[in-house]
Coordinates of C-alpha atoms in Angstrom, one line a residue:
Chain O
M1 CA 135.6 129.4 134.1
E2 CA 137.0 132.3 136.1
D3 CA 136.2 130.4 139.2
L4 CA 138.3 127.5 138.0
A5 CA 141.2 129.8 137.3
I6 CA 141.1 131.2 140.8
Q7 CA 140.7 127.7 142.2
A8 CA 143.6 126.5 140.2
T9 CA 145.9 129.3 141.3
K10 CA 144.9 128.8 144.8
S11 CA 145.7 125.1 144.8
L12 CA 148.8 125.7 142.9
V13 CA 150.0 128.1 145.5
S14 CA 149.1 126.0 148.5
G15 CA 150.5 123.0 146.7
L16 CA 153.8 124.8 146.2
L17 CA 154.0 125.8 149.8
M18 CA 153.1 122.3 151.1
G19 CA 155.5 120.8 148.6
L20 CA 158.4 122.7 150.1
V21 CA 157.6 121.1 153.5
F22 CA 157.4 117.7 151.9
A23 CA 160.7 118.4 150.2
L24 CA 162.3 119.3 153.5
V25 CA 161.0 116.2 155.2
A26 CA 162.4 114.1 152.3
L27 CA 165.7 115.9 152.4
G28 CA 166.9 114.1 155.5
L29 CA 165.9 110.7 154.1
T30 CA 167.7 111.3 150.8
V31 CA 170.9 112.5 152.5
I32 CA 171.0 109.4 154.7
F33 CA 170.1 107.1 151.8
G34 CA 172.7 108.7 149.5
V35 CA 175.5 108.3 151.9
M36 CA 174.7 104.9 153.4
D37 CA 172.2 103.1 151.2
I38 CA 170.0 102.6 154.2
V39 CA 166.2 103.3 154.3
N40 CA 165.1 104.7 157.5
F41 CA 161.6 103.7 158.4
A42 CA 161.7 105.8 161.5
H43 CA 162.0 109.0 159.5
G44 CA 158.4 110.1 160.1
E45 CA 159.0 109.5 163.8
F46 CA 162.0 111.9 163.7
L47 CA 159.6 114.4 162.3
M48 CA 157.2 113.7 165.2
V49 CA 160.0 114.3 167.7
G50 CA 160.7 117.6 166.0
M51 CA 157.1 118.6 166.2
Y52 CA 156.8 117.7 169.9
T53 CA 160.1 119.5 170.6
T54 CA 158.7 122.8 169.3
L55 CA 155.3 122.2 170.9
L56 CA 156.9 121.7 174.3
T57 CA 159.9 124.1 174.3
S58 CA 157.9 127.1 173.1
P59 CA 155.7 127.5 176.1
L60 CA 158.4 126.2 178.4
L61 CA 160.9 128.9 177.4
G62 CA 158.2 131.4 176.7
I63 CA 159.3 132.2 173.2
D64 CA 157.6 132.0 169.8
P65 CA 157.4 128.6 168.1
V66 CA 159.5 129.9 165.2
L67 CA 162.4 130.8 167.5
T68 CA 162.5 127.2 168.8
L69 CA 163.5 125.9 165.3
P70 CA 167.2 125.7 166.2
I71 CA 166.3 123.6 169.2
A72 CA 164.2 121.3 167.1
G73 CA 167.0 121.0 164.6
L74 CA 169.5 120.3 167.4
V75 CA 167.3 117.7 168.9
G76 CA 166.8 116.1 165.5
A77 CA 170.5 116.0 164.9
L78 CA 171.2 114.6 168.3
L79 CA 168.6 111.9 167.8
G80 CA 170.1 111.1 164.4
V81 CA 173.6 110.7 165.8
M82 CA 172.3 108.7 168.7
C83 CA 170.4 106.3 166.4
Y84 CA 173.5 106.0 164.3
F85 CA 175.8 105.0 167.1
G86 CA 173.3 103.0 169.0
L87 CA 171.7 101.1 166.2
I88 CA 172.5 101.8 162.6
R89 CA 176.2 101.1 163.0
F90 CA 175.4 97.5 163.9
L91 CA 172.8 97.1 161.2
I92 CA 175.0 98.1 158.2
K93 CA 177.0 94.9 158.6
G94 CA 173.8 92.8 158.3
P95 CA 171.7 92.0 155.3
M96 CA 169.2 94.5 154.0
I97 CA 166.3 92.8 155.7
A98 CA 167.9 93.3 159.1
Q99 CA 168.3 97.0 158.3
L100 CA 164.7 97.3 157.4
F101 CA 163.6 95.6 160.7
G102 CA 166.1 97.5 162.8
T103 CA 164.7 100.9 161.6
F104 CA 161.2 99.5 161.8
G105 CA 161.8 98.6 165.5
L106 CA 163.1 102.1 166.0
M107 CA 159.9 103.4 164.5
I108 CA 157.7 101.3 166.9
F109 CA 159.9 102.3 169.8
L110 CA 159.8 106.1 169.2
R111 CA 156.1 106.1 168.4
N112 CA 155.1 104.3 171.5
L113 CA 157.6 106.3 173.7
A114 CA 155.7 109.4 172.5
L115 CA 152.4 107.7 173.3
L116 CA 153.7 106.8 176.8
F117 CA 154.9 110.4 177.6
M118 CA 152.6 112.6 175.5
G119 CA 149.3 110.6 175.3
S120 CA 147.4 109.9 172.2
E121 CA 145.3 113.1 171.7
P122 CA 146.3 115.4 168.8
R123 CA 147.8 118.7 169.9
V124 CA 148.2 122.0 168.1
I125 CA 150.0 125.3 168.7
H126 CA 147.4 127.9 169.6
Q127 CA 149.4 131.0 169.6
G128 CA 152.5 132.5 168.0
W129 CA 153.4 135.1 165.5
L130 CA 152.4 133.0 162.6
V131 CA 149.2 131.4 163.8
G132 CA 146.0 132.7 162.3
K133 CA 147.5 135.4 160.1
S134 CA 147.2 135.5 156.4
F135 CA 147.8 137.7 153.4
I136 CA 145.4 138.2 150.5
V137 CA 147.5 138.1 147.4
G138 CA 145.0 138.1 144.6
P139 CA 141.3 137.6 144.1
G140 CA 140.5 134.5 146.3
V141 CA 144.1 133.6 146.8
V142 CA 144.9 133.7 150.4
L143 CA 148.4 133.0 151.8
E144 CA 148.5 131.7 155.3
S145 CA 151.5 133.1 157.0
T146 CA 152.4 129.8 158.7
K147 CA 152.7 128.1 155.3
L148 CA 154.5 131.0 153.8
A149 CA 157.1 131.1 156.6
V150 CA 157.4 127.3 156.4
A151 CA 158.1 127.5 152.7
V152 CA 160.7 130.2 153.0
L153 CA 162.5 128.5 155.9
S154 CA 162.4 125.2 154.0
L155 CA 164.1 126.9 151.1
V156 CA 166.7 128.3 153.4
S157 CA 167.4 124.9 154.9
F158 CA 167.7 123.4 151.5
A159 CA 170.2 126.1 150.5
V160 CA 172.3 125.4 153.7
V161 CA 172.4 121.6 153.1
W162 CA 173.2 122.1 149.4
W163 CA 176.0 124.5 150.4
L164 CA 177.2 122.1 153.0
I165 CA 177.4 119.2 150.6
N166 CA 178.6 120.9 147.5
R167 CA 180.8 123.7 148.7
T168 CA 182.6 122.5 151.8
K169 CA 185.4 120.1 152.4
V170 CA 183.3 118.0 154.7
G171 CA 180.6 117.9 152.1
R172 CA 183.1 116.6 149.5
A173 CA 184.1 113.9 152.0
L174 CA 180.4 113.1 152.4
T175 CA 179.9 112.8 148.7
A176 CA 183.0 110.7 148.3
T177 CA 181.7 108.3 151.0
S178 CA 178.4 108.0 149.2
L179 CA 180.1 107.3 145.9
D180 CA 182.6 104.7 147.2
A181 CA 182.9 104.1 150.9
E182 CA 185.9 101.8 150.5
G183 CA 187.8 104.2 148.3
A184 CA 187.0 107.1 150.7
R185 CA 188.4 105.1 153.5
Y186 CA 191.7 104.6 151.7
M187 CA 191.8 108.4 151.1
G188 CA 191.9 108.9 154.8
I189 CA 188.2 109.9 155.2
S190 CA 186.7 108.5 158.4
T191 CA 183.6 106.9 156.9
E192 CA 182.3 106.3 160.4
K193 CA 182.3 110.1 161.0
M194 CA 180.8 110.8 157.6
N195 CA 177.9 108.3 158.3
A196 CA 177.3 110.0 161.6
L197 CA 177.3 113.4 159.9
A198 CA 174.8 112.2 157.4
W199 CA 172.5 111.1 160.2
A200 CA 173.1 114.4 162.0
V201 CA 172.2 116.4 158.8
G202 CA 169.3 114.2 158.1
G203 CA 168.0 114.4 161.6
A204 CA 168.5 118.2 161.8
S205 CA 166.6 118.8 158.6
V206 CA 163.7 116.6 159.5
G207 CA 163.6 118.1 163.0
I208 CA 163.4 121.6 161.6
A209 CA 160.7 120.3 159.2
G210 CA 158.8 119.0 162.2
G211 CA 159.2 122.3 164.1
L212 CA 157.8 124.2 161.0
L213 CA 155.0 121.7 160.4
V214 CA 153.6 121.8 163.9
N215 CA 152.5 125.4 163.2
F216 CA 149.6 124.1 161.1
W217 CA 149.5 120.3 161.5
P218 CA 148.2 118.6 164.6
V219 CA 150.8 116.4 166.2
E220 CA 150.1 112.9 167.7
P221 CA 152.3 109.9 168.2
G222 CA 151.1 108.2 165.0
V223 CA 151.7 111.2 162.7
G224 CA 154.9 109.8 161.3
L225 CA 153.8 107.0 159.0
L226 CA 152.0 109.3 156.5
F227 CA 155.1 111.5 156.3
T228 CA 157.5 108.5 156.0
M229 CA 155.5 107.3 153.0
I230 CA 155.4 110.8 151.5
A231 CA 159.1 111.1 152.0
F232 CA 159.7 107.7 150.4
A233 CA 157.6 108.8 147.4
T234 CA 159.4 112.1 147.2
V235 CA 162.8 110.5 147.4
A236 CA 161.8 107.9 144.8
L237 CA 160.5 110.5 142.4
G238 CA 163.5 112.7 142.9
G239 CA 166.0 109.9 142.8
F240 CA 167.5 108.2 145.8
G241 CA 170.3 110.3 147.2
S242 CA 169.6 113.4 145.1
V243 CA 169.2 116.7 147.0
R244 CA 168.0 118.6 144.0
G245 CA 165.6 115.8 143.1
A246 CA 164.1 115.9 146.6
L247 CA 163.3 119.6 146.2
V248 CA 161.7 119.3 142.8
A249 CA 159.9 116.1 143.6
G250 CA 158.6 117.5 146.9
I251 CA 157.1 120.5 145.1
L252 CA 155.6 118.2 142.5
I253 CA 154.0 116.0 145.0
G254 CA 152.7 118.9 147.0
I255 CA 151.0 120.3 143.9
I256 CA 149.6 116.9 143.0
V257 CA 147.9 116.4 146.3
N258 CA 146.6 120.0 146.3
I259 CA 144.6 120.2 143.2
P260 CA 141.0 120.3 144.4
P261 CA 139.4 121.1 141.0
V262 CA 141.0 118.1 139.5
W263 CA 140.1 116.0 142.5
D264 CA 136.6 117.3 142.5
S265 CA 136.0 116.1 139.0
M266 CA 137.7 112.8 139.8
M267 CA 135.5 112.4 142.8
R268 CA 132.4 112.9 140.7
L269 CA 133.8 110.3 138.3
V270 CA 134.5 107.8 141.0
D271 CA 131.3 108.5 143.0
V272 CA 129.3 106.5 140.5
T273 CA 130.8 103.3 141.9
G274 CA 130.0 104.1 145.4
L275 CA 133.4 105.3 146.5
D276 CA 133.6 108.1 149.0
I277 CA 136.8 110.0 148.5
H278 CA 138.0 112.5 151.0
S279 CA 141.3 111.5 152.4
F280 CA 142.2 109.8 149.2
K281 CA 144.8 112.3 148.0
Y282 CA 147.6 110.7 149.9
T283 CA 146.8 107.3 148.3
M284 CA 147.8 109.1 145.1
V285 CA 151.3 109.5 146.6
Y286 CA 151.8 105.8 147.0
A287 CA 150.4 105.2 143.5
I288 CA 152.9 107.8 142.2
Y289 CA 155.7 106.0 144.0
F290 CA 154.8 102.7 142.4
L291 CA 154.4 104.1 138.9
I292 CA 157.7 106.1 139.1
M293 CA 159.5 103.0 140.4
V294 CA 158.3 100.9 137.6
L295 CA 158.6 103.4 134.8
R296 CA 161.8 105.1 135.9
P297 CA 163.4 103.3 138.8
Q298 CA 166.2 105.8 139.1
G299 CA 163.8 108.7 139.7
L300 CA 163.9 112.1 138.0
F301 CA 167.4 113.1 139.1
G302 CA 168.7 109.7 140.2
W303 CA 171.7 107.8 139.1
K304 CA 171.8 104.9 141.5
Q305 CA 170.2 101.5 141.2
Chain K
M1 CA 153.9 61.7 142.1
E2 CA 157.5 62.7 142.7
A3 CA 156.3 66.0 144.1
I4 CA 154.1 64.3 146.6
K5 CA 156.9 61.9 147.7
N6 CA 159.1 64.9 148.1
A7 CA 156.6 66.8 150.2
F8 CA 156.5 64.0 152.8
N9 CA 160.2 63.4 152.7
F10 CA 161.8 65.0 155.7
S11 CA 164.8 62.6 155.8
D12 CA 167.4 65.2 154.7
L13 CA 166.9 67.1 158.0
P14 CA 169.1 66.3 161.0
K15 CA 167.8 63.7 163.4
T16 CA 167.8 66.0 166.4
E17 CA 165.8 68.5 164.5
L18 CA 163.2 66.0 163.5
A19 CA 162.9 64.6 167.1
L20 CA 162.4 68.2 168.4
A21 CA 159.8 68.9 165.7
S22 CA 157.9 65.7 166.5
A23 CA 157.9 66.7 170.2
V24 CA 156.5 70.1 169.2
L25 CA 153.9 68.5 167.0
V26 CA 152.7 66.2 169.8
F27 CA 152.5 69.3 172.1
L28 CA 150.5 71.2 169.4
L29 CA 148.1 68.3 168.9
G30 CA 147.5 67.8 172.7
F31 CA 147.5 71.5 173.6
P32 CA 143.7 71.9 173.9
A33 CA 143.5 68.9 176.3
M34 CA 146.1 70.5 178.6
P35 CA 145.0 73.1 181.2
H36 CA 145.1 76.5 179.6
S37 CA 143.5 79.9 179.9
S38 CA 141.5 81.3 177.0
F39 CA 144.2 83.9 176.7
G40 CA 146.7 81.1 176.2
M41 CA 144.4 79.5 173.6
A42 CA 144.0 82.8 171.7
T43 CA 147.8 83.2 171.7
M44 CA 148.3 79.7 170.3
I45 CA 145.8 80.4 167.5
Q46 CA 147.7 83.5 166.7
F47 CA 150.9 81.6 166.8
L48 CA 149.6 79.1 164.2
A49 CA 148.2 81.9 162.0
F50 CA 151.5 83.8 162.1
S51 CA 153.5 80.7 161.4
L52 CA 151.4 80.2 158.3
Y53 CA 151.8 83.8 157.2
G54 CA 155.5 83.4 157.8
M55 CA 155.7 80.2 155.8
G56 CA 154.1 82.0 152.9
W57 CA 156.4 84.9 153.3
N58 CA 159.4 82.6 153.5
L59 CA 158.8 81.2 150.0
I60 CA 159.5 84.5 148.4
G61 CA 161.4 86.3 151.2
G62 CA 163.4 83.5 152.6
Y63 CA 164.1 81.2 149.7
G64 CA 164.0 83.9 147.1
G65 CA 165.6 86.7 149.0
Q66 CA 163.0 89.3 147.9
V67 CA 162.0 91.4 150.9
D68 CA 158.3 91.6 150.6
L69 CA 156.6 94.1 153.0
G70 CA 153.2 94.0 151.4
K71 CA 151.7 90.7 152.5
A72 CA 148.9 92.3 154.5
Q73 CA 147.0 93.2 151.3
Y74 CA 146.5 89.5 150.6
V75 CA 145.4 88.9 154.2
G76 CA 142.8 91.5 153.4
I77 CA 141.8 90.1 150.1
G78 CA 141.3 86.7 151.7
A79 CA 139.4 88.1 154.7
Y80 CA 137.2 90.4 152.7
T81 CA 136.3 87.7 150.1
T82 CA 135.1 85.4 152.8
A83 CA 133.3 88.2 154.7
V84 CA 131.6 89.8 151.8
M85 CA 130.4 86.5 150.3
M86 CA 129.1 85.4 153.6
I87 CA 127.2 88.6 154.3
R88 CA 125.8 89.2 150.8
W89 CA 125.3 85.8 149.4
N90 CA 125.4 83.4 152.4
V91 CA 128.4 81.6 150.9
P92 CA 130.0 79.1 153.4
F93 CA 133.6 79.5 154.4
W94 CA 134.8 76.4 152.5
F95 CA 133.7 77.8 149.2
S96 CA 134.9 81.4 149.8
L97 CA 138.3 80.1 151.0
P98 CA 139.5 78.9 147.6
L99 CA 137.9 81.9 145.9
G100 CA 139.7 84.3 148.2
M101 CA 142.9 82.5 147.5
A102 CA 142.3 82.7 143.8
F103 CA 141.5 86.4 143.9
A104 CA 144.7 87.0 145.9
V105 CA 146.8 85.0 143.5
G106 CA 145.2 86.8 140.5
W107 CA 146.0 90.2 142.1
S108 CA 149.5 89.0 143.0
F109 CA 150.2 88.2 139.3
I110 CA 148.9 91.7 138.3
I111 CA 151.1 93.6 140.6
G112 CA 153.9 91.1 140.7
Y113 CA 154.7 91.6 137.1
P114 CA 155.8 95.2 137.4
L115 CA 157.0 94.7 141.0
F116 CA 159.7 92.2 140.2
R117 CA 161.4 94.5 137.8
L118 CA 162.7 96.2 141.0
K119 CA 165.4 95.1 143.3
G120 CA 166.4 95.6 147.0
H121 CA 165.1 98.6 148.8
Y122 CA 163.1 99.7 145.7
F123 CA 161.2 96.5 145.7
A124 CA 160.6 96.5 149.4
I125 CA 159.1 100.0 149.5
A126 CA 157.1 99.4 146.3
T127 CA 155.4 96.4 148.0
I128 CA 154.5 98.7 150.9
A129 CA 153.1 101.2 148.4
T130 CA 150.9 98.7 146.7
S131 CA 149.6 97.4 150.0
L132 CA 148.8 100.9 151.2
V133 CA 147.0 101.8 148.0
L134 CA 144.8 98.8 148.4
K135 CA 144.1 99.5 152.0
D136 CA 143.1 103.1 151.3
L137 CA 140.9 101.9 148.5
F138 CA 139.1 99.5 150.9
E139 CA 138.8 102.3 153.5
V140 CA 136.7 104.4 151.1
W141 CA 134.8 101.6 149.3
N142 CA 131.3 101.4 150.7
F143 CA 130.7 98.0 149.3
V144 CA 133.1 96.5 151.7
G145 CA 132.1 98.7 154.7
G146 CA 134.7 101.4 154.3
A147 CA 136.9 102.2 157.3
R148 CA 134.4 100.7 159.7
G149 CA 134.8 97.3 158.1
L150 CA 132.5 94.4 158.1
E151 CA 130.8 92.3 160.8
L152 CA 130.0 88.7 160.1
P153 CA 126.5 87.5 160.8
I154 CA 126.0 84.8 163.5
K155 CA 124.4 81.8 161.9
G156 CA 123.3 80.0 165.0
D157 CA 123.2 76.2 165.7
F158 CA 126.7 75.8 167.1
P159 CA 129.0 74.2 166.1
N160 CA 128.5 75.3 162.5
W161 CA 131.1 73.7 160.3
L162 CA 130.0 75.2 157.1
Y163 CA 130.3 78.8 158.2
L164 CA 133.1 78.1 160.7
Q165 CA 131.3 79.3 163.8
F166 CA 132.0 77.7 167.1
R167 CA 131.5 78.5 170.7
E168 CA 134.7 76.8 171.8
D169 CA 138.0 77.9 170.5
Y170 CA 139.5 74.5 170.2
Y171 CA 137.5 73.9 167.0
Y172 CA 139.3 76.9 165.4
Y173 CA 142.5 75.7 166.8
Y174 CA 142.3 72.3 165.2
I175 CA 141.2 73.7 161.8
L176 CA 144.1 76.1 161.8
L177 CA 146.4 73.3 163.0
G178 CA 145.3 71.3 160.0
M179 CA 146.1 74.2 157.7
F180 CA 149.4 74.5 159.5
L181 CA 150.3 70.9 158.8
I182 CA 149.3 71.2 155.1
G183 CA 151.4 74.3 154.8
L184 CA 154.4 72.6 156.4
I185 CA 154.1 69.7 154.0
Y186 CA 153.8 72.0 151.1
V187 CA 156.8 74.0 152.1
N188 CA 158.8 70.8 152.5
G189 CA 157.8 69.8 149.0
F190 CA 158.7 73.3 147.8
R191 CA 162.2 73.0 149.2
H192 CA 162.8 70.0 146.9
S193 CA 160.9 71.4 143.9
R194 CA 162.3 72.8 140.7
L195 CA 161.0 76.3 141.6
G196 CA 162.6 76.0 145.1
Y197 CA 166.0 75.3 143.6
Q198 CA 165.6 78.0 141.0
L199 CA 164.7 80.5 143.7
R200 CA 167.7 79.7 145.9
A201 CA 169.9 80.0 142.8
I202 CA 168.4 83.5 142.2
K203 CA 169.0 84.4 145.8
D204 CA 172.7 83.4 145.7
N205 CA 173.4 85.2 142.4
E206 CA 170.8 86.5 140.1
S207 CA 173.0 86.9 137.0
V208 CA 174.5 83.5 137.3
A209 CA 170.9 82.1 137.7
R210 CA 169.9 83.9 134.5
S211 CA 172.9 82.6 132.6
L212 CA 171.9 79.1 133.6
G213 CA 168.7 79.6 131.7
I214 CA 166.4 80.3 134.6
D215 CA 163.6 82.7 133.8
V216 CA 164.3 84.9 136.9
H217 CA 161.4 87.2 136.5
W218 CA 158.8 84.5 136.0
S219 CA 160.2 82.3 138.8
K220 CA 159.9 85.2 141.3
I221 CA 156.3 85.9 140.2
K222 CA 155.4 82.2 140.6
A223 CA 156.9 82.0 144.1
Y224 CA 155.2 85.3 145.0
A225 CA 151.8 84.0 143.9
T226 CA 152.3 80.8 145.9
A227 CA 153.2 82.7 149.0
T228 CA 150.1 84.8 148.5
A229 CA 147.8 81.7 148.6
F230 CA 149.1 80.9 152.1
V231 CA 148.5 84.3 153.4
A232 CA 145.0 84.7 151.8
A233 CA 143.9 81.4 153.3
V234 CA 144.7 82.5 156.8
G235 CA 143.1 85.8 156.0
S236 CA 139.8 84.0 155.2
F237 CA 140.1 82.0 158.5
H238 CA 140.8 85.3 160.4
A239 CA 137.5 86.8 159.2
C240 CA 135.6 83.8 160.5
Y241 CA 137.5 83.6 163.7
N242 CA 137.2 87.3 164.6
Y243 CA 133.7 87.9 163.2
N244 CA 134.8 91.4 162.5
I245 CA 137.4 92.8 160.0
E246 CA 138.5 96.3 159.1
P247 CA 141.2 97.6 156.8
E248 CA 143.3 99.0 159.6
D249 CA 143.3 95.5 161.2
V250 CA 143.9 93.2 158.3
M251 CA 145.7 95.4 155.8
S252 CA 147.9 97.6 157.8
L253 CA 151.6 98.1 157.3
D254 CA 152.3 96.8 160.8
L255 CA 150.8 93.5 159.9
S256 CA 152.9 93.2 156.7
V257 CA 156.1 94.0 158.6
L258 CA 155.2 91.7 161.4
I259 CA 154.7 88.8 159.0
A260 CA 158.1 89.4 157.5
M261 CA 159.7 90.0 160.9
M262 CA 158.5 86.7 162.3
A263 CA 160.0 84.8 159.4
M264 CA 163.2 86.9 159.6
L265 CA 163.5 86.6 163.3
G266 CA 163.3 82.8 163.2
G267 CA 165.6 82.5 160.3
A268 CA 164.6 83.4 156.7
G269 CA 165.1 80.6 154.2
S270 CA 164.8 77.7 156.6
I271 CA 161.8 75.5 157.1
W272 CA 161.5 76.1 160.8
G273 CA 162.4 79.8 160.7
P274 CA 158.8 81.2 160.5
I275 CA 157.6 78.8 163.2
I276 CA 160.4 79.7 165.6
G277 CA 159.9 83.4 164.9
A278 CA 156.1 83.2 165.6
A279 CA 156.7 81.1 168.7
I280 CA 158.9 83.8 170.1
L281 CA 157.3 87.0 168.9
V282 CA 153.5 86.3 169.3
P283 CA 153.6 85.3 173.0
M284 CA 156.1 88.1 173.7
K285 CA 153.9 90.7 172.1
N286 CA 150.7 89.3 173.7
Y287 CA 152.1 88.9 177.2
L288 CA 153.9 92.2 177.1
G289 CA 150.6 93.8 176.1
S290 CA 148.6 92.1 178.9
W291 CA 151.3 92.8 181.5
L292 CA 152.1 96.4 180.8
G293 CA 149.4 97.6 178.4
G294 CA 146.6 96.9 180.9
Q295 CA 148.0 99.2 183.6
A296 CA 146.9 102.7 183.6
G297 CA 149.5 105.3 182.6
F298 CA 151.6 102.7 180.7
A299 CA 149.9 102.9 177.3
G300 CA 152.6 102.4 174.7
M301 CA 155.2 101.0 177.2
D302 CA 154.7 97.4 176.0
L303 CA 155.1 98.3 172.3
A304 CA 158.1 100.5 173.0
L305 CA 159.7 97.6 174.8
Y306 CA 158.7 95.4 171.9
G307 CA 160.3 97.8 169.4
L308 CA 163.4 97.9 171.5
I309 CA 163.7 94.1 171.5
I310 CA 163.3 94.0 167.7
M311 CA 166.0 96.6 167.3
V312 CA 168.4 94.6 169.5
I313 CA 167.7 91.3 167.7
A314 CA 168.1 93.0 164.2
A315 CA 171.4 94.5 165.4
A316 CA 172.8 91.5 167.2
Q317 CA 171.7 88.5 165.1
P318 CA 170.6 89.6 161.6
R319 CA 170.3 86.0 160.5
G320 CA 167.7 85.2 163.1
V321 CA 167.4 82.5 165.8
Y322 CA 167.9 79.8 163.2
G323 CA 171.2 81.5 162.4
I324 CA 172.4 80.8 165.9
V325 CA 171.4 77.1 165.5
E326 CA 173.3 76.9 162.3
A327 CA 176.3 78.6 163.8
V328 CA 176.4 76.1 166.6
R329 CA 176.0 73.2 164.3
A330 CA 178.9 74.5 162.1
R331 CA 181.2 74.8 165.1
R332 CA 180.4 71.3 166.1
R333 CA 181.5 69.8 162.8

């Protein structure tokens, strides 16, 4: 019984930390969706670019991976703006299906460009302030410093984006654009600039998320899809376009996929039928997405549909 | 009776279009007799398969306007039904084909019911989610070989019509061409059918369609299930043709999106759309792959280029190649 309690605390803590990263990944998607009603299939590939950026710049500049986060954010923002002006601007005029394929083409493009330049083998960061250190908080509960730092920085990023959207003039213009683009245009807001800004913010946050994630997650060109799907599920759970929702939903999903005791008992349950579950936890994410969509299509904090 | 007459009635299409289609048909029938490489043959078989996938997708995605990105799960259901039945119980292809289609249609009703309460992006992503759940399930399910997939046994005495095993590819080609023609005739009938008109009404304006007394939800589910039958049939064929199936291969998101993309690229909602799309994308993908993918140090270059081309097409002509044809025709009038 005591074992179970320790196990539960442990998974709750690691789920919470992981969830904050999921939330940060989903943040970019939800900002873009909220402003432009466009789903970005290449979102996970943006994350991958952020991961590679930190992986490459840190040894190149001889600084710790954590210090390269601004660079990762900058690269992400730049990528977002480039994608907006090079592709998305043309896609918004078309039907929804063209938007889906446009961003899907972008996903194939970025993933294979990474394959071309970086090769297919997974890479990890071997050294840094954070790698390999951990704190023992309670009996059996170990906090890895990488994950802790990631969680804290993720919260900071959230605070910045929240402040940007809710407390600045530009943020109000952004919200106005998301509520009614036509009306915003009449009020003298350049919706073109606002869309580009949404992509910059979205790209920056996912770039930073990538820079954080690479501290404990191996990076390879195909890493994006899993995170794209997690981000979709998170955004669906939290409500499309809701920043607060992304934070709560990200944590929820992080906790759900990190409950080993529950999974253990479920594994035993399913084992009878000959199923072998080990990487099954992310399947749960898709199932959650489906259930949430059917039961509450607007998500926890959503108001659009 | 009326339905059968409709299916063979192509007279409402423009004359030039019919002439062109006949020419293409003659080419398709005669292709194996022409000099070709085995690579060319494989590409042609893939073209036919993707045309059929696209035709199926077109029923719900083109005529109904519902962007379905989960078609690969039905390819998988068809392929796995055939493979499992052949391996475990020695069931010939021609018996497992209708069963696979039936399983797929049954599954499509089960998930179609909640799915079609959603609209737009929400629907599109939910179809992806269902497909990925099924794929993950198959990857851990030992009965169907898990992530390693299944290998079909070789039955011997070629040509084996019952189990669809041949030495020469042109047998496969003609069987698939037969399915292709049946599919084409079915889609033609669908265009004139009650359900076809209902779906187009739904696509134009859902609330108006509802006010006219169309059961929108049920119509969508019916069209979705029909589309599924197409896809599952080709899935069954794929298992026999490839001798080897694995979840990553027959149920991946890439396949789902590729199916939808072919139809979209050609022109969603037109009878030729999926065929044109497959005729452009399949050879392009294959030849880019063999040209660039084979060279050392260029891994990924072919697909990067391919992604770039998709981006350009989506941005430049969102209504597909058939959209260009229609634009030209409209200008001429």
